[in-house]
PDB file of C-alpha atoms and ligand atoms in Angstrom:
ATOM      1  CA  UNK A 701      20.040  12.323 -10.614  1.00 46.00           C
ATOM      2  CA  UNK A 702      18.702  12.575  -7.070  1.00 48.00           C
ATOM      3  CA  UNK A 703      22.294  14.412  -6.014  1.00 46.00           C
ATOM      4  CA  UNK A 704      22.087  17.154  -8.667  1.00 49.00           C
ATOM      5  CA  UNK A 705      18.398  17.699  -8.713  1.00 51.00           C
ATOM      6  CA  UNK A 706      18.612  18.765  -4.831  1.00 56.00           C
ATOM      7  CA  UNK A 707      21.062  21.751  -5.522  1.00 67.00           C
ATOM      8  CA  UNK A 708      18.299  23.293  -8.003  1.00 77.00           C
ATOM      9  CA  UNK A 709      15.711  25.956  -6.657  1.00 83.00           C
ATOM     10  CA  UNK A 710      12.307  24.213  -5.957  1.00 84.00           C
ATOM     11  CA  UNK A 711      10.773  25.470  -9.257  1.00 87.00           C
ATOM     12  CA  UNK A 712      13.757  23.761 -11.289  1.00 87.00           C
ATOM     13  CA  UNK A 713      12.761  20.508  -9.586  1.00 93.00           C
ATOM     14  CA  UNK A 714      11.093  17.558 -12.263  1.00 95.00           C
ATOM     15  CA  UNK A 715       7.356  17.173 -12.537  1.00 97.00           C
ATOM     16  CA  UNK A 716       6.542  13.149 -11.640  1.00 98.00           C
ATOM     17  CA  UNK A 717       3.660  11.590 -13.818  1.00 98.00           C
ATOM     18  CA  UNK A 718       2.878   7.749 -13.165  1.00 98.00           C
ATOM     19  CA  UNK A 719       0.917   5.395 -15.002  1.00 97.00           C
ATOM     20  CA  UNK A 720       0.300   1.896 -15.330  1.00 95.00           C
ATOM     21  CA  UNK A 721       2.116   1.925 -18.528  1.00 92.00           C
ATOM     22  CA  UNK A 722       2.421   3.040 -21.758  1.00 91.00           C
ATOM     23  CA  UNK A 723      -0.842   5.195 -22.189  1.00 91.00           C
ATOM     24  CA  UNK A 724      -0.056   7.971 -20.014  1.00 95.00           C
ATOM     25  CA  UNK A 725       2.258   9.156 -22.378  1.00 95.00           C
ATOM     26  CA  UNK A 726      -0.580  10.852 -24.058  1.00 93.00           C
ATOM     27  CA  UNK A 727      -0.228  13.172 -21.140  1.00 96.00           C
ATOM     28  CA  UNK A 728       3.460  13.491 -21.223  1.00 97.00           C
ATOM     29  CA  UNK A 729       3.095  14.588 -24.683  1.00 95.00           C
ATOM     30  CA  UNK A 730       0.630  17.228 -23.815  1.00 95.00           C
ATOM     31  CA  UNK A 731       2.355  18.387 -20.592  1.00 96.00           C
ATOM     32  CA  UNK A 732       5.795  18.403 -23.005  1.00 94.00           C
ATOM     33  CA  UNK A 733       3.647  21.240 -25.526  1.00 93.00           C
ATOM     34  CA  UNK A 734       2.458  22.954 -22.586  1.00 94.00           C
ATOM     35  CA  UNK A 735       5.550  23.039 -20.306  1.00 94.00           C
ATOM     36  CA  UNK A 736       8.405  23.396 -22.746  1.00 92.00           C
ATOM     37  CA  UNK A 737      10.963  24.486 -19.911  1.00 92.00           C
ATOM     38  CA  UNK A 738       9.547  21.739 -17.206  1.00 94.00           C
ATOM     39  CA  UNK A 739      11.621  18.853 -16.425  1.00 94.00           C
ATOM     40  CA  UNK A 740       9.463  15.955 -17.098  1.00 96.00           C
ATOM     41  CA  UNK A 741      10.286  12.432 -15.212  1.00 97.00           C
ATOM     42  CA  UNK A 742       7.861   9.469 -15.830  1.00 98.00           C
ATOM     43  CA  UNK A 743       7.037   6.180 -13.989  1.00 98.00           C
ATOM     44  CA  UNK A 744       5.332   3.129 -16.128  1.00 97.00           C
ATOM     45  CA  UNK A 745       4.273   0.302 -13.970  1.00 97.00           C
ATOM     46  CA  UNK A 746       4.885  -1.800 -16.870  1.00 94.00           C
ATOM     47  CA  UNK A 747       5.253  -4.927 -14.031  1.00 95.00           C
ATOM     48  CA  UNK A 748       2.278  -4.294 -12.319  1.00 95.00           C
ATOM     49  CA  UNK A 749      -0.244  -3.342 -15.292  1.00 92.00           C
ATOM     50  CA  UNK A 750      -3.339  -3.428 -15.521  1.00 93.00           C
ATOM     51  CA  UNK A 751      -4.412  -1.362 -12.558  1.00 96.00           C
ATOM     52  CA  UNK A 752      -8.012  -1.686 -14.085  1.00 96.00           C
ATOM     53  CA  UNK A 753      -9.329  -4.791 -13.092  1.00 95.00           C
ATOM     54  CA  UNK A 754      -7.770  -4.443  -9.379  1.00 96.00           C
ATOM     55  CA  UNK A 755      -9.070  -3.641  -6.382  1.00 97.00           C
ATOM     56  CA  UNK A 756      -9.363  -0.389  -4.720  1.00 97.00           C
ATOM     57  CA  UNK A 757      -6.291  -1.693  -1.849  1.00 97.00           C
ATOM     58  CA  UNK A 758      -4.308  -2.514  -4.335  1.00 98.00           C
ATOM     59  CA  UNK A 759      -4.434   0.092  -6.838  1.00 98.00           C
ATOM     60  CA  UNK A 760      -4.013   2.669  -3.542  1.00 98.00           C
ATOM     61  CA  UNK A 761      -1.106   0.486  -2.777  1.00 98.00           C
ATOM     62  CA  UNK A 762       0.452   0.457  -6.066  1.00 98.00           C
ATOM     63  CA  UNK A 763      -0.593   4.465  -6.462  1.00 98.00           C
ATOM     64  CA  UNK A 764       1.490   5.436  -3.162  1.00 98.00           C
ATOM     65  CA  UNK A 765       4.541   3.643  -4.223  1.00 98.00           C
ATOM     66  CA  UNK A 766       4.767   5.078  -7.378  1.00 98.00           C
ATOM     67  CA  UNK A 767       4.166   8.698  -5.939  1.00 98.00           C
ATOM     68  CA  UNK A 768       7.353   7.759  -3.142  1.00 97.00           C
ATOM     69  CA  UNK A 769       9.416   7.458  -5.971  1.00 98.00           C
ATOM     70  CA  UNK A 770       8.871   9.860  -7.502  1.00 98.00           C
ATOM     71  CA  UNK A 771       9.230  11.720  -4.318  1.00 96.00           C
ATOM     72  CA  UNK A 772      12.264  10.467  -4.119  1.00 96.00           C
ATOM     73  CA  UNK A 773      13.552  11.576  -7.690  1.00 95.00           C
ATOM     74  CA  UNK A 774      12.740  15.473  -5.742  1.00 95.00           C
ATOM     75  CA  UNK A 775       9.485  15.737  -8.366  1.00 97.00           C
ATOM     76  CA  UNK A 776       7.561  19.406  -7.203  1.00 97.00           C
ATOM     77  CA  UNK A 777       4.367  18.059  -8.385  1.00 97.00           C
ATOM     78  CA  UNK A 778       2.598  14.595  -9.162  1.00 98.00           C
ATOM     79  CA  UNK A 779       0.471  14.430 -12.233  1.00 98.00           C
ATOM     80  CA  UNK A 780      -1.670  11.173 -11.701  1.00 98.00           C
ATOM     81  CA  UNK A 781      -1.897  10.546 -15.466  1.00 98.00           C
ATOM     82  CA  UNK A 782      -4.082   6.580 -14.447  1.00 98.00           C
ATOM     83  CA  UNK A 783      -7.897   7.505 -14.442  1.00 98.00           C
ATOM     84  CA  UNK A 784      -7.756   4.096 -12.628  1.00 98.00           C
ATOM     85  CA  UNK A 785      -5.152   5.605  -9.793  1.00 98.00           C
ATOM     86  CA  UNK A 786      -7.041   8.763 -10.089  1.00 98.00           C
ATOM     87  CA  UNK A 787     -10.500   7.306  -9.644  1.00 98.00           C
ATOM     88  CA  UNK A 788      -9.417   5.191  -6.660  1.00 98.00           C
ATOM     89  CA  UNK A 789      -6.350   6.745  -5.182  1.00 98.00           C
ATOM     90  CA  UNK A 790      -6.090  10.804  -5.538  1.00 98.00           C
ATOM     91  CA  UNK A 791      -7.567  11.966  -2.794  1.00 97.00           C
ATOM     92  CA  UNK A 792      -5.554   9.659  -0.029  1.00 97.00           C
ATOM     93  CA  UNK A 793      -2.418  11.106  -2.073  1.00 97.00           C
ATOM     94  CA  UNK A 794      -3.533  14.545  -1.587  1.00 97.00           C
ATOM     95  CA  UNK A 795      -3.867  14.272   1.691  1.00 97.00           C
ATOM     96  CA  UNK A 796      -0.499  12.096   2.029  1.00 96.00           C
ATOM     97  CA  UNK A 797       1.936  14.492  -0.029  1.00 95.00           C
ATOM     98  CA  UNK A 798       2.189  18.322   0.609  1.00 92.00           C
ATOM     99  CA  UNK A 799       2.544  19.150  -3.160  1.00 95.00           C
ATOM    100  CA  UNK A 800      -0.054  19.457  -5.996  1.00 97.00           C
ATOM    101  CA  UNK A 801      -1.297  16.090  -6.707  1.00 98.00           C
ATOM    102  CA  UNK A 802      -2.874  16.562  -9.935  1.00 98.00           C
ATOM    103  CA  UNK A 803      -5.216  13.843 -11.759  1.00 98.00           C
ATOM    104  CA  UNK A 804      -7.050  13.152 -14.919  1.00 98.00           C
ATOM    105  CA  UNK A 805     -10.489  12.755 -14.074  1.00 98.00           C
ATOM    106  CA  UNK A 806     -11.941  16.614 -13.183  1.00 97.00           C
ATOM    107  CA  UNK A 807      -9.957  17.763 -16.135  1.00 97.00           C
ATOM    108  CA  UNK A 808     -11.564  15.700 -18.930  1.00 97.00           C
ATOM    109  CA  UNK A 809     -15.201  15.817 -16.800  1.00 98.00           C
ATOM    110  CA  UNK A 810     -14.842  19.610 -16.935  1.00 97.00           C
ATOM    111  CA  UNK A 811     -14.310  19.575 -20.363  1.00 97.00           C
ATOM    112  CA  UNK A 812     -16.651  17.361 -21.154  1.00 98.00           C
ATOM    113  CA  UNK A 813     -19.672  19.195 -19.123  1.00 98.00           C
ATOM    114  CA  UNK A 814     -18.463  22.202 -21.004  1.00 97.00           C
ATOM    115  CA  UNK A 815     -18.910  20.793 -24.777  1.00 97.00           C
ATOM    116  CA  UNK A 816     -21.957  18.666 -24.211  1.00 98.00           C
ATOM    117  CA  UNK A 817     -25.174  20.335 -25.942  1.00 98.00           C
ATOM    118  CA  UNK A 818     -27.936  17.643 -25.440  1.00 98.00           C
ATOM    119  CA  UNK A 819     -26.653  16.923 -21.652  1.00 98.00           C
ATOM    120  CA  UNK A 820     -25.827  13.303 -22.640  1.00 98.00           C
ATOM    121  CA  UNK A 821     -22.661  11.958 -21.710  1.00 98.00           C
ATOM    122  CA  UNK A 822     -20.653   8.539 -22.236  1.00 98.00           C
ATOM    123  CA  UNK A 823     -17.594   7.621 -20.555  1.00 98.00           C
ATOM    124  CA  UNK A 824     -15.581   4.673 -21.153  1.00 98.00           C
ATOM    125  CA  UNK A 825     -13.204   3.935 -18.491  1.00 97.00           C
ATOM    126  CA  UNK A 826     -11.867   0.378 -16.900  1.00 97.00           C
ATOM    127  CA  UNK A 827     -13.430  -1.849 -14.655  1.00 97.00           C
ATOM    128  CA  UNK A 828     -12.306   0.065 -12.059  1.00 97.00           C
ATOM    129  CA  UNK A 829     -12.979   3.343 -13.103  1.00 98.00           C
ATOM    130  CA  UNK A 830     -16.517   2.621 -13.879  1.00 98.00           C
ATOM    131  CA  UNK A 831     -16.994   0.802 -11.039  1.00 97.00           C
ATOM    132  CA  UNK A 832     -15.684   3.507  -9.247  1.00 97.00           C
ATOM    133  CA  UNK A 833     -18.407   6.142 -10.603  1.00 98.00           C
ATOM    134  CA  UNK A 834     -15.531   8.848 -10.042  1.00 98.00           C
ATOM    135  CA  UNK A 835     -16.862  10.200 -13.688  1.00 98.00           C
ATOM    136  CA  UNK A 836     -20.216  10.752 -12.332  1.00 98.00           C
ATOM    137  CA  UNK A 837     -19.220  12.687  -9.223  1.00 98.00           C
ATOM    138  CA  UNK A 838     -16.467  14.869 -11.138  1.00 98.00           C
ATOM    139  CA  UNK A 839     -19.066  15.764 -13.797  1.00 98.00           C
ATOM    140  CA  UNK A 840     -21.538  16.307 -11.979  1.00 98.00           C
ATOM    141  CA  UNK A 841     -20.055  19.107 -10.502  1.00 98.00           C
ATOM    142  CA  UNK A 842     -19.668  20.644 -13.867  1.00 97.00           C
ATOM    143  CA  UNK A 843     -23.225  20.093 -14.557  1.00 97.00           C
ATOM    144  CA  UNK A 844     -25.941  18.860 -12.059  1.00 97.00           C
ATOM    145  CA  UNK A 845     -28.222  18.369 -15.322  1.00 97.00           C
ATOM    146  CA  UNK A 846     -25.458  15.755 -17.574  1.00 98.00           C
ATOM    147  CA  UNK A 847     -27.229  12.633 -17.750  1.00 97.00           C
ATOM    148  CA  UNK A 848     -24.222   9.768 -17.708  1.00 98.00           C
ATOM    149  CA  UNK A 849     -23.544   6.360 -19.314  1.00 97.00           C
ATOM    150  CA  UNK A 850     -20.764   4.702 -18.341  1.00 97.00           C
ATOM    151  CA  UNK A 851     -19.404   1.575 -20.353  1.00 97.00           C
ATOM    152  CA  UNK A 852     -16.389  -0.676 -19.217  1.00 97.00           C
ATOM    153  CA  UNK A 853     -14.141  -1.753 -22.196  1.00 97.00           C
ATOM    154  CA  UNK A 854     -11.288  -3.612 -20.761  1.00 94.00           C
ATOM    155  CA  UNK A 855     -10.582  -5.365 -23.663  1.00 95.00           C
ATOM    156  CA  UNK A 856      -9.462  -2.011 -25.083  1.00 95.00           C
ATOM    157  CA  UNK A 857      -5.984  -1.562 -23.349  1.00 91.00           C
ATOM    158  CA  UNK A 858      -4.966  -4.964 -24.907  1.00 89.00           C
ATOM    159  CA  UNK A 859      -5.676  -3.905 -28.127  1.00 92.00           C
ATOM    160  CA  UNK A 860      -4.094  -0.393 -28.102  1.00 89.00           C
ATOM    161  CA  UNK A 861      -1.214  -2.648 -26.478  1.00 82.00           C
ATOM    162  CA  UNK A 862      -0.979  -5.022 -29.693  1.00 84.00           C
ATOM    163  CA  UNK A 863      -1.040  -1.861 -31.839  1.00 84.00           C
ATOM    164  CA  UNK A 864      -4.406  -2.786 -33.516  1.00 90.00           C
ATOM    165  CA  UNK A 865      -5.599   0.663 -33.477  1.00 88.00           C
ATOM    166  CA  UNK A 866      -7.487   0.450 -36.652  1.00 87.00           C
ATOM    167  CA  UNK A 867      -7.992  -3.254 -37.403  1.00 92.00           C
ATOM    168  CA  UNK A 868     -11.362  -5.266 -38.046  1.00 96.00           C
ATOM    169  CA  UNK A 869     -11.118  -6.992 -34.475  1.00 97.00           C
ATOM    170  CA  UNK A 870     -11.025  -3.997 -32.806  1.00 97.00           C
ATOM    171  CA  UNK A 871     -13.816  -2.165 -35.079  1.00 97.00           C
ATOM    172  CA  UNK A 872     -16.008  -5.658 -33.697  1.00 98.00           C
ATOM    173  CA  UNK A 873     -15.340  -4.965 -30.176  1.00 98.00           C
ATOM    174  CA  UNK A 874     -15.972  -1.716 -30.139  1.00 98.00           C
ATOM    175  CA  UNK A 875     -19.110  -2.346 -32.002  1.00 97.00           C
ATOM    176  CA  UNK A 876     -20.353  -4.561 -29.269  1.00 97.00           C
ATOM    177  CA  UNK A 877     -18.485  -2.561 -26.152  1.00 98.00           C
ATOM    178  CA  UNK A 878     -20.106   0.800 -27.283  1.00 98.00           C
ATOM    179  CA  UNK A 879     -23.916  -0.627 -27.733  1.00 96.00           C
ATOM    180  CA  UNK A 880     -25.284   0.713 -24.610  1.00 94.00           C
ATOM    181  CA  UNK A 881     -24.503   4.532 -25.233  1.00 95.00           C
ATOM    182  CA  UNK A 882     -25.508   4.419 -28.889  1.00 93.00           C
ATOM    183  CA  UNK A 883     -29.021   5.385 -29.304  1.00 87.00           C
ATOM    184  CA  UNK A 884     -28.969   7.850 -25.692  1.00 91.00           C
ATOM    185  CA  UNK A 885     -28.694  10.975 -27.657  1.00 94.00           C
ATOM    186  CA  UNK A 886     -25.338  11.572 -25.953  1.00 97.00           C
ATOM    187  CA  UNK A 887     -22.977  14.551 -27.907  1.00 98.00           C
ATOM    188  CA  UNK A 888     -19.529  13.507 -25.815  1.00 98.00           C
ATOM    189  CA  UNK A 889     -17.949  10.480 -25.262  1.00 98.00           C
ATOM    190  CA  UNK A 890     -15.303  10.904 -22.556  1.00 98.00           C
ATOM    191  CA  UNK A 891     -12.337   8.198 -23.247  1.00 97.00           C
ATOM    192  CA  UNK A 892     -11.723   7.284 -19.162  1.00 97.00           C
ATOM    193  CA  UNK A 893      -8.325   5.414 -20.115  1.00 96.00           C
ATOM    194  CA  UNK A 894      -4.840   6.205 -20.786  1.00 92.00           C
ATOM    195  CA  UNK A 895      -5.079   3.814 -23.580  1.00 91.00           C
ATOM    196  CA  UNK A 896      -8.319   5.093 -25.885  1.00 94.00           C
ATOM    197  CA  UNK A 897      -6.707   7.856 -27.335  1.00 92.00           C
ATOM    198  CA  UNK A 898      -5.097   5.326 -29.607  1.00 91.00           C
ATOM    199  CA  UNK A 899      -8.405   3.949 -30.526  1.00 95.00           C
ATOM    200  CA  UNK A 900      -9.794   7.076 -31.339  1.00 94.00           C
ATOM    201  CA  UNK A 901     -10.121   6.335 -35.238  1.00 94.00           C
ATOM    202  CA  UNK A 902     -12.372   3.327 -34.477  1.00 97.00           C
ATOM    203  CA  UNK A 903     -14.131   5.140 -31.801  1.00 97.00           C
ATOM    204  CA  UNK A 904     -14.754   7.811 -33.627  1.00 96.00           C
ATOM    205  CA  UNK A 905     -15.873   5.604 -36.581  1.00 96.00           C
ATOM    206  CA  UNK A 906     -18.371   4.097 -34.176  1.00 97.00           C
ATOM    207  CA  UNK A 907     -20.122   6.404 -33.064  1.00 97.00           C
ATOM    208  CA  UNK A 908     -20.438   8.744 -35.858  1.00 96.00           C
ATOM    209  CA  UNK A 909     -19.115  12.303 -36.666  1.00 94.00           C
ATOM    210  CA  UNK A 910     -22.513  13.925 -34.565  1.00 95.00           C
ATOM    211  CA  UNK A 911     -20.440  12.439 -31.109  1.00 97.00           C
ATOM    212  CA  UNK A 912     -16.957  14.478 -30.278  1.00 98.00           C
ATOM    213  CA  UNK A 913     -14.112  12.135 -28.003  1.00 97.00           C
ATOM    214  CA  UNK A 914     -13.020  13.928 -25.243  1.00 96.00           C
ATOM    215  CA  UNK A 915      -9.149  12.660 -23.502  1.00 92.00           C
ATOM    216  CA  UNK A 916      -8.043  14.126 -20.319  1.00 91.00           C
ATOM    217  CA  UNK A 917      -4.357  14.519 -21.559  1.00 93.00           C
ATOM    218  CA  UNK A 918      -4.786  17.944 -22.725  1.00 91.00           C
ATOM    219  CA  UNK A 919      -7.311  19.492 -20.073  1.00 93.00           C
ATOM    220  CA  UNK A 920      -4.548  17.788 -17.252  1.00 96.00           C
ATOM    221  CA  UNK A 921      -1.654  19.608 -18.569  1.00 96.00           C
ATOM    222  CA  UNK A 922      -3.524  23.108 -18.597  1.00 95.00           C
ATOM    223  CA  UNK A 923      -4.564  21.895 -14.921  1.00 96.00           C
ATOM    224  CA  UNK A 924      -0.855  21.554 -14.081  1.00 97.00           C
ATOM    225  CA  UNK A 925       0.029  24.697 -15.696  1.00 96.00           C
ATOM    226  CA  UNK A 926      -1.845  26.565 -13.875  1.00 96.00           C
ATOM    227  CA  UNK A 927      -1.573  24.822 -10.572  1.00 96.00           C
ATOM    228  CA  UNK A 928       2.595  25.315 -11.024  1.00 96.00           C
ATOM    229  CA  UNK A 929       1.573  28.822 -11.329  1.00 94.00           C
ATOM    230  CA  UNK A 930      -0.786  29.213  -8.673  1.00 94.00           C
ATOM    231  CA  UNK A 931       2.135  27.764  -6.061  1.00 94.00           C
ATOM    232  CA  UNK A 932       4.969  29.618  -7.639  1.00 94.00           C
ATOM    233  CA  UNK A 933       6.586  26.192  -8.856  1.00 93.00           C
ATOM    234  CA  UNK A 934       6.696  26.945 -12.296  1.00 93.00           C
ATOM    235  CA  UNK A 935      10.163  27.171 -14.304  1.00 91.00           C
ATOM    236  CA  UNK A 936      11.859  29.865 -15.262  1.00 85.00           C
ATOM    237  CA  UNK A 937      11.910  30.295 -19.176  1.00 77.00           C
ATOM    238  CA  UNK A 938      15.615  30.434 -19.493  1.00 69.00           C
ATOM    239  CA  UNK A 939      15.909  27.313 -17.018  1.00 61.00           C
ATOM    240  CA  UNK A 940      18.123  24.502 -17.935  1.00 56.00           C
ATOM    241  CA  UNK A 941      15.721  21.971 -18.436  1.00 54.00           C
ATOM    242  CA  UNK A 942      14.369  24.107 -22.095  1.00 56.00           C
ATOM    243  CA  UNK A 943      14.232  21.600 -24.597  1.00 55.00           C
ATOM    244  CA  UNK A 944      14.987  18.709 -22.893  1.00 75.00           C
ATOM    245  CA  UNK A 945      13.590  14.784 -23.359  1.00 86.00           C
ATOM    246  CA  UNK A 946      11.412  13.471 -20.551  1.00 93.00           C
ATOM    247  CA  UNK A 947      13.024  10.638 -18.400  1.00 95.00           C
ATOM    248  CA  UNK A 948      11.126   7.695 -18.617  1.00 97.00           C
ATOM    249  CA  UNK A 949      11.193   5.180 -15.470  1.00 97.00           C
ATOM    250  CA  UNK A 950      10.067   1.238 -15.870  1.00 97.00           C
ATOM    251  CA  UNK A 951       9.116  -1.051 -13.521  1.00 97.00           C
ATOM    252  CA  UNK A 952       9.387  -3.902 -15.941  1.00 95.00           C
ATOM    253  CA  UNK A 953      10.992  -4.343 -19.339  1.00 91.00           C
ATOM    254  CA  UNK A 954       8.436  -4.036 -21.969  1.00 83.00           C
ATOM    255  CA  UNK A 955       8.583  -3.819 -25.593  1.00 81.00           C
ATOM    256  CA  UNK A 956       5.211  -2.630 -26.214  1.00 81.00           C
ATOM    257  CA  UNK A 957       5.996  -0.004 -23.923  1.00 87.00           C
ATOM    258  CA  UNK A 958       9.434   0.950 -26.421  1.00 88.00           C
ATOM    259  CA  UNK A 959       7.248   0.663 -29.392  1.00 86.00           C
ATOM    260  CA  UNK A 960       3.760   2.436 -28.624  1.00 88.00           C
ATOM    261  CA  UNK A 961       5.885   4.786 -26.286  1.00 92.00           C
ATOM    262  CA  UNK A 962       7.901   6.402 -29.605  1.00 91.00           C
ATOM    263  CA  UNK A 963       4.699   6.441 -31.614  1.00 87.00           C
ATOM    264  CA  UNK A 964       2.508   8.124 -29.067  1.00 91.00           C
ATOM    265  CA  UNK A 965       5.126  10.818 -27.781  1.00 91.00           C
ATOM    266  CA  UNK A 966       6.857  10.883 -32.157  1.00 89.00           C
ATOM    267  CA  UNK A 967      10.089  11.224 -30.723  1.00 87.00           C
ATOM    268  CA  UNK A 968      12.636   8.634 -29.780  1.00 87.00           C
ATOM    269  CA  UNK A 969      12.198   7.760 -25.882  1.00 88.00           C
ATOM    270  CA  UNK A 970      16.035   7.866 -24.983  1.00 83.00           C
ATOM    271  CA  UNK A 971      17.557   5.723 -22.341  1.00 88.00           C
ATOM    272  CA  UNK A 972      14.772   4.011 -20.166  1.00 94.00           C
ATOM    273  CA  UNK A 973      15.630   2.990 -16.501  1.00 96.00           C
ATOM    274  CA  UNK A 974      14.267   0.212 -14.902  1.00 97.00           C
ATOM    275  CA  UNK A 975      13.155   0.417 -11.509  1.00 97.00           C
ATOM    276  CA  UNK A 976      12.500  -2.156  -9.116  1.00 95.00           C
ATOM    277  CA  UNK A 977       9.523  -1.091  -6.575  1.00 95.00           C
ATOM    278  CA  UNK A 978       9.413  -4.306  -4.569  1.00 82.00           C
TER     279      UNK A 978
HETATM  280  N1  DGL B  47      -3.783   3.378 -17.259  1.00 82.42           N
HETATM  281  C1  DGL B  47      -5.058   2.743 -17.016  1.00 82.42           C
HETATM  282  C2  DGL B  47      -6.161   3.787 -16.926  1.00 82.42           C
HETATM  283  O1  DGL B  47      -6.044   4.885 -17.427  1.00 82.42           O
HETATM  284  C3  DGL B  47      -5.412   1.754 -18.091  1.00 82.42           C
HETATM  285  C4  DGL B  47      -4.569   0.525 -18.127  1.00 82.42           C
HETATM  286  C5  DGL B  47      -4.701  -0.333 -16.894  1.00 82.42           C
HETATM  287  O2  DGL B  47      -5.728  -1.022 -16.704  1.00 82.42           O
HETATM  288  O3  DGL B  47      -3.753  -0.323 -16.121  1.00 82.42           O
HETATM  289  O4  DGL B  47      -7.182   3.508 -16.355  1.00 82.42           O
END
């Protein structure tokens, strides 16, 4: 792949995403609507998952050697599609790589700021991410006057994992996970985690019809979109990589992965290669 890739033009060259695992497929997907004619190549840490109850070293560790692959595969740009690895590493891979190093967290706070009436925010988000207060910061900037409540639900990527995106046990959890921003007045609930989007039928049952669930995956693809432009990376229309099916990269072998990876992206994922990052 490597060998052919470096004969295209820079602008023909893949776009690298990297997650944990399965859940930043939600941003594939989007970035697949909104870039038909970009190469898409993917990385799944499927050995090293979950990133969200790390530490900062090694989720900075893990971040880097995920983006040097993809380096390696000639990607033009790195779409950080972990809010963990975007709460904790993005800014040492900015300064690291000279390429657009794209993440998930200033899209969905931007959004977010932008559709909240009452001010009131929630974010859910791992251990990490909370911990982190990265939602805080990046919303803030959107607007100084958001009031925030942030939530960890780590119990949340096992169950989009196990595919119990609508079941009683997961309706329970939430229940008891989302407590502490019922009753806040908060308007937006921003899902911090590769993995809600699955949930969002229970979520959205939760909190009630008055509360709209914001995801990243969308606002980071328009982010991309226009940073590709911006740089003068973006493909050509009639470039050979029109139509085509993402490549997907694994650390480790993972059925889940096979499984939630066809429903989330409703296509079949092709042939996966596995990847051994030390
Ligand atoms: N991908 C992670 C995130 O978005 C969730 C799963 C994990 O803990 O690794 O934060």
């Amino acid at each position: 792949m490597r060998c052919e890739e470096e004969l295209l033009p820079m602008n023909e060259q893949p776009i690298g995403v990297f997650d944990s695992g399965v859940g930043g497929l939600t941003v594939l997907k989007q970035l697949a609507l909104c870039l038909p004619y970009e190469r898409l190549i993917y990385l799944g840490d499927t050995a090293r998952l979950p990133y969200g109850t790390k530490s900062r070293e090694t989720v900075l560790k893990y971040s880097m050697r995920n983006a040097s692959f993809l380096l390696e595969k000639g990607v033009k740009c790195l779409v950080v599609a972990c809010n963990t690895a975007s709460s904790l590493a993005l800014e040492e891979m900015k300064e690291r790589f000279a390429m657009p190093v794209i993440g998930v967290i200033h899209p969905g706070a931007k959004k977010a700021a932008a559709a909240s009436r009452t001010r009131k925010v929630g974010v859910i988000g791992t251990l990490a991410t909370v911990r982190s207060r990265a939602y805080e910061t990046a919303i803030e900037c959107y607007g100084a006057d958001i009031e925030v409540t942030s939530v960890s639900c780590p119990l949340f990527v096992a169950l989009a994992e196990e595919g119990w995106v609508d079941d009683e046990v997961t309706y329970r959890v939430a229940e008891r996970y989302l407590r502490p921003v019922q009753g806040k007045g908060i308007d937006v609930l921003v899902l911090g985690c590769t993995h809600y989007p699955l949930l969002k039928p229970v979520l959205s049952e939760v909190m009630g019809k008055e509360v709209a669930l914001v995801d990243s995956a969308e606002a980071a693809a328009n982010e991309v979109a226009v940073s590709l432009r911006a740089e003068g990376l973006a493909a050509a229309a009639e470039g050979a990589a029109a139509g085509g099916a993402p490549t997907i990269c694994l650390t480790d072998r993972s059925l889940h992965f096979l499984e939630l990876g066809e429903k989330i992206l409703e296509r079949p994922l092709g042939e996966v290669e596995y990847v051994d990052l030390g």
